[in-house]
Short mmCIF file of C-alpha atoms in Angstrom, two decimals:
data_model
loop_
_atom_site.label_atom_id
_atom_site.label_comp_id
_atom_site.label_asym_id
_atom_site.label_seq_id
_atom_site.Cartn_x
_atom_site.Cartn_y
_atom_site.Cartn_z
CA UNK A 1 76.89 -27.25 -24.46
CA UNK A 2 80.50 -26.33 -23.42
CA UNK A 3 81.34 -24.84 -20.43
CA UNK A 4 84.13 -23.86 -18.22
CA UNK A 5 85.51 -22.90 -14.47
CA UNK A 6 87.00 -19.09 -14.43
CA UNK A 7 89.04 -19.19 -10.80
CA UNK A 8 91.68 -18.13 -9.28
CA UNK A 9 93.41 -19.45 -7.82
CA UNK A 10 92.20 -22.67 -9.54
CA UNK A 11 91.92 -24.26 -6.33
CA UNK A 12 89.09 -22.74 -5.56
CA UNK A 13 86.65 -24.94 -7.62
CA UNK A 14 87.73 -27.76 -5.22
CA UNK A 15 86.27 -25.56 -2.46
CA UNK A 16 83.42 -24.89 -3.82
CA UNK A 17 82.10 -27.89 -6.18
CA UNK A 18 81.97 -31.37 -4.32
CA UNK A 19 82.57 -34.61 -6.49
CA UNK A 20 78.39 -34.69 -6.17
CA UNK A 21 78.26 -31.13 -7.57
CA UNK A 22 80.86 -32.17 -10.45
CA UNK A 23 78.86 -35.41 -11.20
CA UNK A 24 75.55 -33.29 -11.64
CA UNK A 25 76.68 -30.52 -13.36
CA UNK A 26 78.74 -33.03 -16.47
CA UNK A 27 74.89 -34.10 -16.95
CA UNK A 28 74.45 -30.98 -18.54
CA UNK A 29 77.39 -29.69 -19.84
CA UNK A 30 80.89 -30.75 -21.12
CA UNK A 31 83.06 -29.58 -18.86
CA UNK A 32 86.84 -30.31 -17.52
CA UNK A 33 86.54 -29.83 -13.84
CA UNK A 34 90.78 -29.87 -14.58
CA UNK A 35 90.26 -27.22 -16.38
CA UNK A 36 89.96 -23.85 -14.71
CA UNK A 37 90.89 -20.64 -16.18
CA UNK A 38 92.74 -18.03 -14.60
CA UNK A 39 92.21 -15.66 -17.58
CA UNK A 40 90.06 -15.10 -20.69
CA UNK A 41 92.62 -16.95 -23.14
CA UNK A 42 92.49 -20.43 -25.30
CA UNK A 43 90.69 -22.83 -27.30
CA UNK A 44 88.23 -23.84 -24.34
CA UNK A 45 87.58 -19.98 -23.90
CA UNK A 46 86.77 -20.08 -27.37
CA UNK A 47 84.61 -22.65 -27.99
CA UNK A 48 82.69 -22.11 -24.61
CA UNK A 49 79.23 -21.16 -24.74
CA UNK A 50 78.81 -20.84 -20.66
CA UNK A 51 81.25 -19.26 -18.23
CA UNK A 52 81.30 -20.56 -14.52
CA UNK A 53 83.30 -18.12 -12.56
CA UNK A 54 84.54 -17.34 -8.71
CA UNK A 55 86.25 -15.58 -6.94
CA UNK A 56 89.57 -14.14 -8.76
CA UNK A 57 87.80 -14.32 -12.00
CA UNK A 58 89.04 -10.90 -14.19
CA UNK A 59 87.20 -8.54 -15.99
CA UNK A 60 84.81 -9.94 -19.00
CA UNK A 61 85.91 -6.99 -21.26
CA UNK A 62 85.75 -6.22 -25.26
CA UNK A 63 89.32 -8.07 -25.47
CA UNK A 64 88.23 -11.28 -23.29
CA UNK A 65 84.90 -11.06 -25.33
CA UNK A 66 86.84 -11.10 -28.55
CA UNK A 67 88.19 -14.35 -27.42
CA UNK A 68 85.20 -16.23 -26.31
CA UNK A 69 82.90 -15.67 -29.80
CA UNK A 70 80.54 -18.58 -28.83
CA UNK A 71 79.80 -17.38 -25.22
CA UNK A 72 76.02 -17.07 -24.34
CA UNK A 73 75.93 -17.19 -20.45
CA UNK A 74 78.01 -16.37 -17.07
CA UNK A 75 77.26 -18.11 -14.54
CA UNK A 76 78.93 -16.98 -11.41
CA UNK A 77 79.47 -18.60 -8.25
CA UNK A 78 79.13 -15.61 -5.47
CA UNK A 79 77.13 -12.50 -5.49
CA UNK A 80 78.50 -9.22 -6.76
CA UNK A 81 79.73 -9.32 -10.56
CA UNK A 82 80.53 -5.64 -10.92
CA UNK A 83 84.15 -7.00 -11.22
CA UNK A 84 83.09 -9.61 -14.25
CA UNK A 85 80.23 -8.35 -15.75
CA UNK A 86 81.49 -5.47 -18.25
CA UNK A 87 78.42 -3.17 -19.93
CA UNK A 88 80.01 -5.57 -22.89
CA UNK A 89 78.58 -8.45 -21.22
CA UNK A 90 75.06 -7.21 -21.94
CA UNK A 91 75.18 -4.91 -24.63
CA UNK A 92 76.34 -8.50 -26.61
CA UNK A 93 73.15 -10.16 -25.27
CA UNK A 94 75.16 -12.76 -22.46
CA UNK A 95 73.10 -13.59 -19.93
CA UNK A 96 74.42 -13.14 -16.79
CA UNK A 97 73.08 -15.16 -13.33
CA UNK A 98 74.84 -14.33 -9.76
CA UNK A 99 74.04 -15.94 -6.67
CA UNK A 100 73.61 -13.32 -4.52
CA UNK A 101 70.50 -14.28 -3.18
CA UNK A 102 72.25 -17.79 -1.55
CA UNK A 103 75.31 -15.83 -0.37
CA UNK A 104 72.32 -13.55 1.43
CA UNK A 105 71.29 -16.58 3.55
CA UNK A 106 74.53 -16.94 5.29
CA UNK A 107 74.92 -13.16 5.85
CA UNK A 108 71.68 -12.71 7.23
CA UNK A 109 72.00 -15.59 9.72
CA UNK A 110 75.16 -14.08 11.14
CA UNK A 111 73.48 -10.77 11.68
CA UNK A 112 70.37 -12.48 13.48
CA UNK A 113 72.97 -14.27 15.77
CA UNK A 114 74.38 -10.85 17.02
CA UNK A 115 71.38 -9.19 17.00
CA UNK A 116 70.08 -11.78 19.56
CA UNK A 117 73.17 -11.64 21.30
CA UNK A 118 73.64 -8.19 21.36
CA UNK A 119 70.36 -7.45 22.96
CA UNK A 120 71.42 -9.74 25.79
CA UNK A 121 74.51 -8.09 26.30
CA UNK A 122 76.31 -10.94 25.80
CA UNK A 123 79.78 -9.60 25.46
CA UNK A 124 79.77 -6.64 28.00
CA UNK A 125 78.79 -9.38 30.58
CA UNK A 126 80.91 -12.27 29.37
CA UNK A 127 83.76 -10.04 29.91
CA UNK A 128 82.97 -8.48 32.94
CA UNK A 129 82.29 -12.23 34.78
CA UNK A 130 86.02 -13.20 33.05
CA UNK A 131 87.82 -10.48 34.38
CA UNK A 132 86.26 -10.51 37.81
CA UNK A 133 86.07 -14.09 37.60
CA UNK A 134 82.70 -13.17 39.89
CA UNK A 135 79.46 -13.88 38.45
CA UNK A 136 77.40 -9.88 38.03
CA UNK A 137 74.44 -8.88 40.38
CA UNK A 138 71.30 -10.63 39.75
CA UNK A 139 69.77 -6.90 39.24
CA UNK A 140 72.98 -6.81 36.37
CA UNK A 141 71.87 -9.37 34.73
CA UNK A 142 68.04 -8.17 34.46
CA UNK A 143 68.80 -4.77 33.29
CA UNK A 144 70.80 -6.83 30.75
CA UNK A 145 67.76 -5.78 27.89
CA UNK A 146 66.83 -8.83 26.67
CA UNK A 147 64.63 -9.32 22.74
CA UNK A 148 61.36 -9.22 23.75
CA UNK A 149 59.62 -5.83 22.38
CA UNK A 150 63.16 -4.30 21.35
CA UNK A 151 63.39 -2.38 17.97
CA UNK A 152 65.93 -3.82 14.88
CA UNK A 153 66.57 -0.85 12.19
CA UNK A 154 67.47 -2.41 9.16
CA UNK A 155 68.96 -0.31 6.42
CA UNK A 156 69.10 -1.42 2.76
CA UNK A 157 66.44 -3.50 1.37
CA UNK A 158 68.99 -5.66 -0.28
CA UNK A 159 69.35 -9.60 -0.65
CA UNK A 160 70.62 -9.89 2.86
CA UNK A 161 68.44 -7.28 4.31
CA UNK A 162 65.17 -8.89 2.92
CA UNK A 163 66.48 -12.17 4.13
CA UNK A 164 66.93 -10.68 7.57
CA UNK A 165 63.59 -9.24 7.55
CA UNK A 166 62.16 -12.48 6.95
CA UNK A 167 64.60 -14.29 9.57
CA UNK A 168 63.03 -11.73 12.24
CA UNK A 169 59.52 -12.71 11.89
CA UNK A 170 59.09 -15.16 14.62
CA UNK A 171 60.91 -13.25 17.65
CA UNK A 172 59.39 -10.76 19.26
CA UNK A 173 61.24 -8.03 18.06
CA UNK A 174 59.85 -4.71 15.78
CA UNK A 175 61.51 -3.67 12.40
CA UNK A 176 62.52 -0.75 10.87
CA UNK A 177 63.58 -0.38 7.46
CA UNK A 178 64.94 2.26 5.26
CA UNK A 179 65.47 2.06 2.16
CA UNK A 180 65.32 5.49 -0.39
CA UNK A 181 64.17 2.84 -3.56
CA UNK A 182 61.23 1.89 -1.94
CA UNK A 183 57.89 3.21 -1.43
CA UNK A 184 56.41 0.90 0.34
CA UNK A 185 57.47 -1.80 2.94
CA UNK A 186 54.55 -4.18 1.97
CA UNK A 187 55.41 -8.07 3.26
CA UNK A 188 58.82 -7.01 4.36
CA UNK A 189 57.91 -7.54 7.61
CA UNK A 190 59.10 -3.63 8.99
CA UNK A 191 57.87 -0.18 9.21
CA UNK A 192 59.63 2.27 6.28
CA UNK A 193 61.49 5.20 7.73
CA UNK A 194 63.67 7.79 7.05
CA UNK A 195 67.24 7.10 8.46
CA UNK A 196 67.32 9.64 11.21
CA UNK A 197 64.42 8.13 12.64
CA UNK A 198 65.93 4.26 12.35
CA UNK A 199 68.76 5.80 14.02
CA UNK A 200 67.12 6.92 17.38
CA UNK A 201 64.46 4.34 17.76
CA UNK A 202 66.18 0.94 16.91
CA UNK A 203 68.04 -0.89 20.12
CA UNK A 204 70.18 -2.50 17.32
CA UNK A 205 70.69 -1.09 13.65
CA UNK A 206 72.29 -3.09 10.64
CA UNK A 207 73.59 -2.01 7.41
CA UNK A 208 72.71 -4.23 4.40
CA UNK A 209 73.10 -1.05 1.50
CA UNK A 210 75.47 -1.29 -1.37
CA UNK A 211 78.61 1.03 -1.54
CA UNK A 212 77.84 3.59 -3.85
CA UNK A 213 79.30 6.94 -3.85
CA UNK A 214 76.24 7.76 -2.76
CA UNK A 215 76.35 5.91 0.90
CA UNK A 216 80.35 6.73 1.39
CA UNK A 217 79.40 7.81 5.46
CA UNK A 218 75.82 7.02 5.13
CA UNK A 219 76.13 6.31 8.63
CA UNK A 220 78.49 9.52 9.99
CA UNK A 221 78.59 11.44 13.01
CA UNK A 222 75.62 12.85 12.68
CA UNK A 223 73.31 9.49 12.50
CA UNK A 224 75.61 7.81 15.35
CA UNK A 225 74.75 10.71 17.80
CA UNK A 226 71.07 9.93 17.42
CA UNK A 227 71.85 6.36 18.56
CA UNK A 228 70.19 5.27 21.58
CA UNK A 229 72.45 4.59 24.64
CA UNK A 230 73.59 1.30 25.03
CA UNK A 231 72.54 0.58 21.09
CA UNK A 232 74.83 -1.52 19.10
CA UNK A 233 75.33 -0.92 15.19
CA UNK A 234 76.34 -4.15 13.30
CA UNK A 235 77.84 -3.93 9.72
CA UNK A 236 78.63 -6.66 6.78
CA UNK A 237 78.25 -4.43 4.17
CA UNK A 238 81.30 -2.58 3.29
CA UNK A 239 83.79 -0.35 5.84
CA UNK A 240 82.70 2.74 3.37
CA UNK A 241 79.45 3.10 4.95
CA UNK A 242 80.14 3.96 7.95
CA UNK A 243 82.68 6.94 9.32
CA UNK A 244 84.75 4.76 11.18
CA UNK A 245 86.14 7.97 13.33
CA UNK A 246 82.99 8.85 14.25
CA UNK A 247 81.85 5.09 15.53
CA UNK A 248 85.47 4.97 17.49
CA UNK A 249 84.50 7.63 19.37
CA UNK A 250 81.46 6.80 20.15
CA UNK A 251 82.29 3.52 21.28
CA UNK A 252 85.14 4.49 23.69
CA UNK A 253 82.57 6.79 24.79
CA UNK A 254 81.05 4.15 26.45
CA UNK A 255 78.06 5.15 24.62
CA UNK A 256 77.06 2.44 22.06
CA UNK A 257 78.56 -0.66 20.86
CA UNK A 258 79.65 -1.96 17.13
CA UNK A 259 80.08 -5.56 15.73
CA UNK A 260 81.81 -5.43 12.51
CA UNK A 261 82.90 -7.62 10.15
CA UNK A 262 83.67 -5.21 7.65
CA UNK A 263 86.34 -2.83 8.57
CA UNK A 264 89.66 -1.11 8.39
CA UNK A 265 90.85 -1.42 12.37
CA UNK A 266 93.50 0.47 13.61
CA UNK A 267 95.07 -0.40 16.94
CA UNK A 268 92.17 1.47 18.96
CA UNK A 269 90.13 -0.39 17.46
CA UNK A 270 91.22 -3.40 18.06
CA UNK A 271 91.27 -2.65 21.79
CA UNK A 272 87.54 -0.88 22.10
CA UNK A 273 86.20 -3.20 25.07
CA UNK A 274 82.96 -2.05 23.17
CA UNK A 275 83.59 -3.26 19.63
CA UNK A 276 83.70 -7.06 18.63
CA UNK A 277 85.42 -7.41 14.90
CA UNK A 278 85.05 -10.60 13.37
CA UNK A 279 87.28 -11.17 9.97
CA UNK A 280 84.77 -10.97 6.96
CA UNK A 281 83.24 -14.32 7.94
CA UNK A 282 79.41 -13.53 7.96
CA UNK A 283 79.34 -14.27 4.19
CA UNK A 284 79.83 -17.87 2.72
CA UNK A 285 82.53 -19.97 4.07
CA UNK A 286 83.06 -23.78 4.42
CA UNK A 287 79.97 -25.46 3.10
CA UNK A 288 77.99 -22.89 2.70
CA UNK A 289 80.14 -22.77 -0.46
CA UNK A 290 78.63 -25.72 -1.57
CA UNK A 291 75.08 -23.86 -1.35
CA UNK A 292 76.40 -21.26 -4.26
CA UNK A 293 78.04 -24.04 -5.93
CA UNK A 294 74.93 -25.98 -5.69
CA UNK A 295 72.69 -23.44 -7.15
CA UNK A 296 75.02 -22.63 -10.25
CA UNK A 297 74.75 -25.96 -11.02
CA UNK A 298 70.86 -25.72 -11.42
CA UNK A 299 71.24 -22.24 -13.11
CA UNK A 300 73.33 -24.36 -15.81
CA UNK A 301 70.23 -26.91 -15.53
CA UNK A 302 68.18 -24.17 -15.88
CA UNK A 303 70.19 -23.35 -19.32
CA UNK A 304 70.36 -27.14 -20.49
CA UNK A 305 67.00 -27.58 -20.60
CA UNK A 306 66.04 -23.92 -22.21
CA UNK A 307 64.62 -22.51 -19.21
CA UNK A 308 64.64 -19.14 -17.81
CA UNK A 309 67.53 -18.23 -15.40
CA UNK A 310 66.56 -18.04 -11.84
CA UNK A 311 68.88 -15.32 -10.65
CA UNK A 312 69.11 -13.46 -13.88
CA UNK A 313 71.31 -10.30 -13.85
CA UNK A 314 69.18 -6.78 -14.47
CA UNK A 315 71.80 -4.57 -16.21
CA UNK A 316 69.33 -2.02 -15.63
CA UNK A 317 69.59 -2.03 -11.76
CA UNK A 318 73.33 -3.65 -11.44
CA UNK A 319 74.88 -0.22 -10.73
CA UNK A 320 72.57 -0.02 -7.71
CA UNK A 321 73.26 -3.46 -6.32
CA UNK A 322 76.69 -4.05 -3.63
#
């Protein structure tokens, strides 16, 4: 079978696909690892029967279709393909596979890391012992919280926040979830709420729910005043979700705290003793690259030896995915 790379910048296949990952994917396919596409144009498009995209990849519309007669599968390399995927793409029968549930693993780690760290107070009382260059009160550090018995509100039963939910299970620490799709929490490892609930119970609350119009503000001023004192909301989901103006002023409130790696910070922002911003680094970076690299390549096993994809694409429930 033919295949080949869709990045740009072309570059990026060098970040993601190791000389191992190369080697082991040519045992499956003919493919130019030279070779990478920066749009849906050319003999290779046309004779190849599986796309590997990235990041930077365009649009797989009629036109690019048009071009690429013999195509059969997409394989892409991160997790969203709203931005690839046309309704084209499946009303023609291509198979799509994204690896959103690898990119998950990465995202959810990060989140566990601040959850810990947030229920320690970690950054209140790192700064405080910098600027005073004194150590706090003993009695300081013991009201600091700690995990044990503290409540995690998880919203979005998504990729990352099943992955979270899972990552939670041995601390001692009791989930919420909510989640509108589901019914039932069964094995997720949380207690289904509604979101006003998750709101005033949890000591931490994370957003793992795609944007939709639907969930522009899903967290607003409303659902940030029923925040617990001293509660910290965490998102890596998309700035959309939340009402920024509404967390601001919360946070300089001295009210609750916010770690966010999603966001659109202004200058108060920036300077919120309360907030810690991080640059859209929870989801895959460095070798965890490799990981989504790695398990494209064994999606395009998968399709080499006629099996069924592993992370198969439902058109059905893409609109509803981030």
């Amino acid at each position: 079978m033919n295949a080949v790379f869709v990045f740009d910048p072309p570059s990026l296949v060098d970040r993601f696909f190791t000389p191992e990952l190369v080697s082991r994917l040519r045992r499956h396919v003919e493919i130019d690892p030279e070779l990478v596409l920066t749009a849906y144009e050319g003999p290779e498009l046309a004779r190849a029967e599986i796309l590997i995209t990235g990041w930077g990849a365009p649009m797989l519309d009629t036109r690019a279709l048009a071009a690429a007669p013999n195509l059969r599968y997409v394989v892409h390399t991160a997790g969203t393909v709203k931005w690839i995927a046309s309704p084209e793409v499946y009303a023609r029968g291509i198979q799509v596979s994204s690896q959103a549930a690898a990119n998950a693993v990465p995202v959810a780690e990060y989140t566990l890391a601040m959850i810990l760290l947030a229920n320690k107070r970690v950054w209140e009382l790192s700064r405080t012992y910098t600027e005073s260059r004194r150590a706090p009160s003993v009695e300081t550090i013991w009201d600091a919280g700690g995990n044990a018995g503290r409540t995690v509100g998880v919203i979005g039963a998504s990729a990352v926040g099943r992955k979270l939910l899972d990552l939670l299970r041995p601390f001692e620490l009791h989930a919420l979830l909510y989640d509108p799709t589901l019914a039932s929490a069964e094995g997720l490892n949380a207690e289904l709420v509604e979101l006003p609930e998750l709101m005033s119970r949890s000591d931490v609350v994370t957003i793992h729910a795609p944007e939709l119009p639907q969930t522009r503000h899903l967290v607003g001023a409303d659902e940030i005043a029923l925040m617990r004192p001293g509660a910290t909301l965490i998102n890596t989901a998309r700035p959309s979700l939340v009402d920024q103006d509404a967390l601001t002023k919360a946070v300089r409130g001295g009210r609750v705290h916010a770690v966010l790696d999603v966001a659109e910070p202004d200058e108060e922002l920036f300077a919120l003793p309360g907030v810690l911003l991080t640059p859209h680094v929870a989801g895959s970076v460095g070798t965890e690259l490799h990981r989504l690299a790695a398990n494209a390549v064994a999606e395009v096993a998968n399709i080499a030896a006629g099996l069924p994809l592993s992370y198969a694409v439902d058109p059905a429930t893409q609109h509803l995915k981030a």
